[in-house]
Amino acid sequence: MSNFMPGQPLVAVVQRIEIKKLRQGENLILGFSIGGGIDQDPGQNPFSDDKADKGIYVTRITPGGPADAANLRMGDKIMQVNGYDMTMMTHDQARKRLTQKKEDVVRLLVTRKSLEEAVKTSMGGCYPRQ
Amino acid sequence: MSESFNGPWCCVKALVLPVLESWKAKGSSLERMNNSKNQMDSDIQKKIDHEIRMRDGACKLLAACSQKDQALEASKSLQTCSTRIMAYMSELQRMKEAQVMKKVPRRSSDAGPMDDRRPCKGKVAISDLRIPLMWKDTEYFKNKGELHRCAVFCLLQLGGEIFDTDMVIVDRTLTDICFDNTIVFSEANPGFEMRVELYSCCSEDDYSAGNTPRKLASKLSSSLGRSAGKKLRAAMDPGPCSPVSNGGATPLLLPVPSVPGPKYHLLAHTTMSLTHIQDSFRTHDLTISGNEECSYWLPLYGSMCCRLAAQPHCMTQQMMSGCLKVKQLGGDPQSWTKVYGVLKGTSLFCYHRQEDVEANVEPAFTIAINKETRIRASEKDPQSKVQNICISNQYGGEEVTHTLTTDSRDDTHRWMEAFWQHFYDMSQWKQCCDDLMKIELPSPRKPTPVTPKQGSLYHEMVIESSDDLSSTVSDILARRMRELELRSQLGTSPTWMSSLFEENNPKGAGRPRPCTSRFSGHSPCTPHRPPRSPASPHRCPQLSLLSSDASLTSDSDSHCSTSPCSHRHGWPDPSSNFSLLSSSSPSRMRPRTLSLDAKLSTLRGRGFRGGGTFQCSCQPPSSSPLTPISSRSPLSQRSTQTTLSCSSSTSSNSSSNSEGSHSPESSEGAPFSRPSPARRSLRNLRARLDPRNWLQSQV
C-alpha cells in the first residue's frame, strides 16, 4: 500500500467487492474478520506494509462464507463500505459499519498489494505513485 | 595551569589572562583608578566570590546526595552559578578593557558625535513560559514500562542578570513544559537582548554515562543497577572545587568541578528583544540544538509561548516635578493657574498643591504627553522675562494648547530638558510606552506541593462511602492499590484480587462483593483524562480489568446510559469523576453485585473464550470521547481506550463464536497479571480491551 499519511489525500488501486450477507438465525453475517482501527496499535498488524497504517484490514476469511464467495482476500485493506470511508475509523466503528442490521449487501472498496503490482506491471513504468 | 579544562572555562581563561597581563605591564599608573570604578570592580568581585561559594556548595551537595531529585536540583544550581560566574567575569573584563582604552588618547577622527542622551532603563518581566512538546505515537506504543524522563529548566539572561526557573520533570505524559515563575529583570535598556536557554538532563539511573545515546543508556541502566551505579559514583572523586584566588584580583584559575552526577545540556535557545514585548501572550521560535540520539533529547514543537512585558522607568517613576503656571491658549492672558506638575508616564499631572501628590488626591487637570504631543518654546512673552513652553495635543479633532511658564529661566530649561528626555525615552521604548503594562511581582516562594512522581489514579480517587462496611472496605482497597502502585511491577497479582473473581467463595462473600461492585460502579467511565494529568502505564490495565467486569453485567443498561452520557466531554479531573460516580450509585451496589457474580458464572459455564464480538448496549457515547483529543498528543488517549470498545451481553455471540474461535493474534499486552488458567476467559477479555493489542472482530 502506498504511504498513508493521515489527513492527506490517498491514491490507491481498489477493487469493488459486493458481499451479500447471510442470515444465520438472528444475525446477518459476512464471514470474515477485521482488524485495525485508529484506536489500535498499528505495529501489530501483520498485513500492512506501512506499520503506521491504522486502517481496517481483513484478517480472516471464513471458508465458504459470503466474503469468500465474493472474492475478498485475507490481507485486504478496506477503504470504503457502502460509500463510507473506512480509513479513519475506530475498530468498533468499523465493525458497526459492516454489521448494520438494515443492510443486506455491503459494497466494499478494498485495496491490496497485488492489485498495485498488477497495475504497475501492466502500465510499464508510468504508474503515478503517490 | 597544567590541568585541562573543558568548554567555557577555557575561553574565559584565555580572555582573562591577556587583559591582566597588559594591565600589569601598565604598572602603577593604572592603580590610580577612579573611586567609582573601584567600587564597581569590588561589587562585581563580591558577586563573583559569592557565586563561587554557592558553586562550591552545589558541588559538595551533588557529591553527597543520593536521591535523584536532589542531584538534579544541585546540578541545576551548579549550572546557574557557573553561568553567573562567567557573566560577571566577562563584565569585569569588559570594564577593565574600558579602563585600558580610556588611557589611550583618542584621535579626533575616532570621536564621532557623542550622543549624550541615554534612554531610561526599565523593568522587563517574562512570565508563563510554555514550551509545547510533540510526541510521536510510535514512541507511545513502544512503551514497555520505561518512561523516558528528562529534567528541564530555563536559564534567562539579560544584561548582567541571570535567573533560572524551577526544574520540571518531563515525560511522555506531558504535552507542554510549563514554567510558572515570573522573572523580573530590573535594569534593562531598551536595546536589551534577553537570552532564554532551555537545559535538559536525562533523568535515569546511570549518571556516569553523561551524553550517551538513549538506547545505550537504557541498556546500561538495566545492566548496572542501583548499587553498582552508586559504587561507581563513589569511586570517582569529586575533583577540586575551590578556585585559586589571586590576591584581590580575579581568580585566574577556575578549575572545572568534575563532579559525577546529572549534567544539563543545552536543548534550545532563543533571544528576545524589544520587538517581542507585548502585553499579551505571544509565540516565539526556538532554535533547537541536539538531535534524537542525545540522551537529553525532547521532541520540542519548535516554539515557545510566553508573556514578555516591560515597564520603562519613564512610565512608573516621576521624571520631573516642580511648580508651574499654566494657562490655556486663547484664554485670558492674566489667568495663570499655579500648579504643582508631575511628569510621569504619558501625562503631566497638575495638582493644586504639592501635598496632594502624596495624599493621592486627584490632580486638578492632566495634560497628555504622548507621541502625538508637540512641545515648543514660544517667543518671549513681553510681560515676563522667561520663555513659555507650549504643549499642543489633539483631543478628538481639536487642537488644544497649554502654555506653561516657570519662575526662572533655569526651571524652564530643566522642564524642556525633561520633556525632550521623555520623548526620547518613548521613542526608544516604543510600544511599551503606549500603556502601562502590568507586571506581577513574584511572590515569596511557597514550598512546592509534594506530588507523587508516578501519580496513580488511585491516589487521586476519592472513594465516598455511604456506610461503615463500605468505608472500611474502601480504605483497605485504597491502601492495597497504593501498595500495588509502589511495587510498580504488577507482574505479581496480589492475592486479594484473585479472590475477587472466585465464584462460590463463601468466606470472601462479605468483602469482595462490595469491592467489585464499587469498582464496577466506577469503571465504564474511565474518564477521558485531560492530557495534562500524569498517567502511569500501570494504571490502565487495572482500569481495563474493572471496566470489563462492569461490561458483563446485564442489568447495566441504565448504569451504562447514565454514566457515559453524563461524562461525555471534558472530564474535569479523575478524582471528581470517581467521587461523582460513587455518590451517584451507592444504592445500586448490592443488587448489581449478585448479578455480576451470576454473569461470571454463566460465562464460565459456557466455556466462553474471548474472540467474538459483543454488542454494546451503550452505543452512542462510546466513541465520542475519543474524538476531542489534540492531535499533538495521541498518547493521552491511552486511558480512554480501555473501555469503549466494550460490551455487555454475550448472548448474541455464542452463535458467532461457534465458528470463529479466534483468539486475538496479538500478544497479551497487559503487564500486570499472570493469572491462573482458570481465569483465561477474563484474561482474554482484558486483553481485548487493552489498547496495546490489536483487536480483531468477526463480522
JSON list of N, CA and C in Angstrom, two decimals, chain B residues 109-133:
[
{"chain": "B", "resi": 109, "resn": "SER", "atom": "N", "xyz": [39.53, 61.93, 14.83]},
{"chain": "B", "resi": 109, "resn": "SER", "atom": "CA", "xyz": [38.67, 61.27, 13.83]},
{"chain": "B", "resi": 109, "resn": "SER", "atom": "C", "xyz": [37.91, 60.11, 14.44]},
{"chain": "B", "resi": 110, "resn": "ASP", "atom": "N", "xyz": [38.45, 59.58, 15.52]},
{"chain": "B", "resi": 110, "resn": "ASP", "atom": "CA", "xyz": [37.76, 58.47, 16.17]},
{"chain": "B", "resi": 110, "resn": "ASP", "atom": "C", "xyz": [36.49, 58.94, 16.84]},
{"chain": "B", "resi": 111, "resn": "ALA", "atom": "N", "xyz": [36.58, 60.11, 17.45]},
{"chain": "B", "resi": 111, "resn": "ALA", "atom": "CA", "xyz": [35.44, 60.53, 18.26]},
{"chain": "B", "resi": 111, "resn": "ALA", "atom": "C", "xyz": [34.33, 61.01, 17.36]},
{"chain": "B", "resi": 112, "resn": "GLY", "atom": "N", "xyz": [33.33, 60.27, 17.24]},
{"chain": "B", "resi": 112, "resn": "GLY", "atom": "CA", "xyz": [32.16, 60.67, 16.47]},
{"chain": "B", "resi": 112, "resn": "GLY", "atom": "C", "xyz": [31.27, 61.55, 17.30]},
{"chain": "B", "resi": 113, "resn": "PRO", "atom": "N", "xyz": [30.19, 61.91, 16.73]},
{"chain": "B", "resi": 113, "resn": "PRO", "atom": "CA", "xyz": [29.25, 62.74, 17.51]},
{"chain": "B", "resi": 113, "resn": "PRO", "atom": "C", "xyz": [28.74, 61.92, 18.69]},
{"chain": "B", "resi": 114, "resn": "MET", "atom": "N", "xyz": [29.02, 62.42, 19.85]},
{"chain": "B", "resi": 114, "resn": "MET", "atom": "CA", "xyz": [28.63, 61.68, 21.05]},
{"chain": "B", "resi": 114, "resn": "MET", "atom": "C", "xyz": [27.17, 61.94, 21.34]},
{"chain": "B", "resi": 115, "resn": "ASP", "atom": "N", "xyz": [26.44, 60.88, 21.41]},
{"chain": "B", "resi": 115, "resn": "ASP", "atom": "CA", "xyz": [25.03, 61.04, 21.75]},
{"chain": "B", "resi": 115, "resn": "ASP", "atom": "C", "xyz": [24.91, 60.99, 23.26]},
{"chain": "B", "resi": 116, "resn": "ASP", "atom": "N", "xyz": [24.79, 62.13, 23.84]},
{"chain": "B", "resi": 116, "resn": "ASP", "atom": "CA", "xyz": [24.80, 62.16, 25.29]},
{"chain": "B", "resi": 116, "resn": "ASP", "atom": "C", "xyz": [23.53, 61.62, 25.90]},
{"chain": "B", "resi": 117, "resn": "ARG", "atom": "N", "xyz": [22.49, 61.73, 25.11]},
{"chain": "B", "resi": 117, "resn": "ARG", "atom": "CA", "xyz": [21.22, 61.36, 25.71]},
{"chain": "B", "resi": 117, "resn": "ARG", "atom": "C", "xyz": [21.09, 59.84, 25.78]},
{"chain": "B", "resi": 118, "resn": "ARG", "atom": "N", "xyz": [20.78, 59.35, 26.97]},
{"chain": "B", "resi": 118, "resn": "ARG", "atom": "CA", "xyz": [20.59, 57.92, 27.13]},
{"chain": "B", "resi": 118, "resn": "ARG", "atom": "C", "xyz": [19.14, 57.66, 27.49]},
{"chain": "B", "resi": 119, "resn": "PRO", "atom": "N", "xyz": [18.56, 56.61, 26.95]},
{"chain": "B", "resi": 119, "resn": "PRO", "atom": "CA", "xyz": [17.17, 56.32, 27.31]},
{"chain": "B", "resi": 119, "resn": "PRO", "atom": "C", "xyz": [17.11, 55.79, 28.75]},
{"chain": "B", "resi": 120, "resn": "CYS", "atom": "N", "xyz": [15.95, 55.97, 29.34]},
{"chain": "B", "resi": 120, "resn": "CYS", "atom": "CA", "xyz": [15.81, 55.49, 30.71]},
{"chain": "B", "resi": 120, "resn": "CYS", "atom": "C", "xyz": [15.77, 53.97, 30.70]},
{"chain": "B", "resi": 121, "resn": "LYS", "atom": "N", "xyz": [16.08, 53.42, 31.84]},
{"chain": "B", "resi": 121, "resn": "LYS", "atom": "CA", "xyz": [16.04, 51.96, 31.93]},
{"chain": "B", "resi": 121, "resn": "LYS", "atom": "C", "xyz": [14.64, 51.54, 32.32]},
{"chain": "B", "resi": 122, "resn": "GLY", "atom": "N", "xyz": [14.43, 50.25, 32.37]},
{"chain": "B", "resi": 122, "resn": "GLY", "atom": "CA", "xyz": [13.10, 49.79, 32.73]},
{"chain": "B", "resi": 122, "resn": "GLY", "atom": "C", "xyz": [13.14, 48.39, 33.28]},
{"chain": "B", "resi": 123, "resn": "LYS", "atom": "N", "xyz": [11.98, 47.95, 33.74]},
{"chain": "B", "resi": 123, "resn": "LYS", "atom": "CA", "xyz": [11.84, 46.58, 34.22]},
{"chain": "B", "resi": 123, "resn": "LYS", "atom": "C", "xyz": [11.31, 45.74, 33.09]},
{"chain": "B", "resi": 124, "resn": "VAL", "atom": "N", "xyz": [11.91, 44.59, 32.90]},
{"chain": "B", "resi": 124, "resn": "VAL", "atom": "CA", "xyz": [11.41, 43.66, 31.90]},
{"chain": "B", "resi": 124, "resn": "VAL", "atom": "C", "xyz": [11.04, 42.38, 32.62]},
{"chain": "B", "resi": 125, "resn": "ALA", "atom": "N", "xyz": [9.85, 41.89, 32.35]},
{"chain": "B", "resi": 125, "resn": "ALA", "atom": "CA", "xyz": [9.42, 40.68, 33.04]},
{"chain": "B", "resi": 125, "resn": "ALA", "atom": "C", "xyz": [8.95, 39.65, 32.02]},
{"chain": "B", "resi": 126, "resn": "ILE", "atom": "N", "xyz": [9.33, 38.42, 32.27]},
{"chain": "B", "resi": 126, "resn": "ILE", "atom": "CA", "xyz": [8.86, 37.32, 31.44]},
{"chain": "B", "resi": 126, "resn": "ILE", "atom": "C", "xyz": [8.12, 36.35, 32.34]},
{"chain": "B", "resi": 127, "resn": "SER", "atom": "N", "xyz": [6.97, 35.91, 31.87]},
{"chain": "B", "resi": 127, "resn": "SER", "atom": "CA", "xyz": [6.19, 35.01, 32.73]},
{"chain": "B", "resi": 127, "resn": "SER", "atom": "C", "xyz": [5.43, 34.02, 31.88]},
{"chain": "B", "resi": 128, "resn": "ASP", "atom": "N", "xyz": [4.89, 33.01, 32.55]},
{"chain": "B", "resi": 128, "resn": "ASP", "atom": "CA", "xyz": [4.06, 31.99, 31.90]},
{"chain": "B", "resi": 128, "resn": "ASP", "atom": "C", "xyz": [4.74, 31.38, 30.69]},
{"chain": "B", "resi": 129, "resn": "LEU", "atom": "N", "xyz": [5.95, 30.91, 30.91]},
{"chain": "B", "resi": 129, "resn": "LEU", "atom": "CA", "xyz": [6.68, 30.25, 29.83]},
{"chain": "B", "resi": 129, "resn": "LEU", "atom": "C", "xyz": [6.06, 28.89, 29.58]},
{"chain": "B", "resi": 130, "resn": "ARG", "atom": "N", "xyz": [5.80, 28.63, 28.29]},
{"chain": "B", "resi": 130, "resn": "ARG", "atom": "CA", "xyz": [5.22, 27.32, 27.98]},
{"chain": "B", "resi": 130, "resn": "ARG", "atom": "C", "xyz": [5.85, 26.83, 26.68]},
{"chain": "B", "resi": 131, "resn": "ILE", "atom": "N", "xyz": [6.39, 25.64, 26.74]},
{"chain": "B", "resi": 131, "resn": "ILE", "atom": "CA", "xyz": [7.06, 25.10, 25.56]},
{"chain": "B", "resi": 131, "resn": "ILE", "atom": "C", "xyz": [6.35, 23.82, 25.16]},
{"chain": "B", "resi": 132, "resn": "PRO", "atom": "N", "xyz": [5.66, 23.83, 24.02]},
{"chain": "B", "resi": 132, "resn": "PRO", "atom": "CA", "xyz": [4.92, 22.62, 23.66]},
{"chain": "B", "resi": 132, "resn": "PRO", "atom": "C", "xyz": [5.83, 21.50, 23.16]},
{"chain": "B", "resi": 133, "resn": "LEU", "atom": "N", "xyz": [5.36, 20.28, 23.42]},
{"chain": "B", "resi": 133, "resn": "LEU", "atom": "CA", "xyz": [6.11, 19.10, 23.00]},
{"chain": "B", "resi": 133, "resn": "LEU", "atom": "C", "xyz": [5.33, 18.38, 21.92]}
]
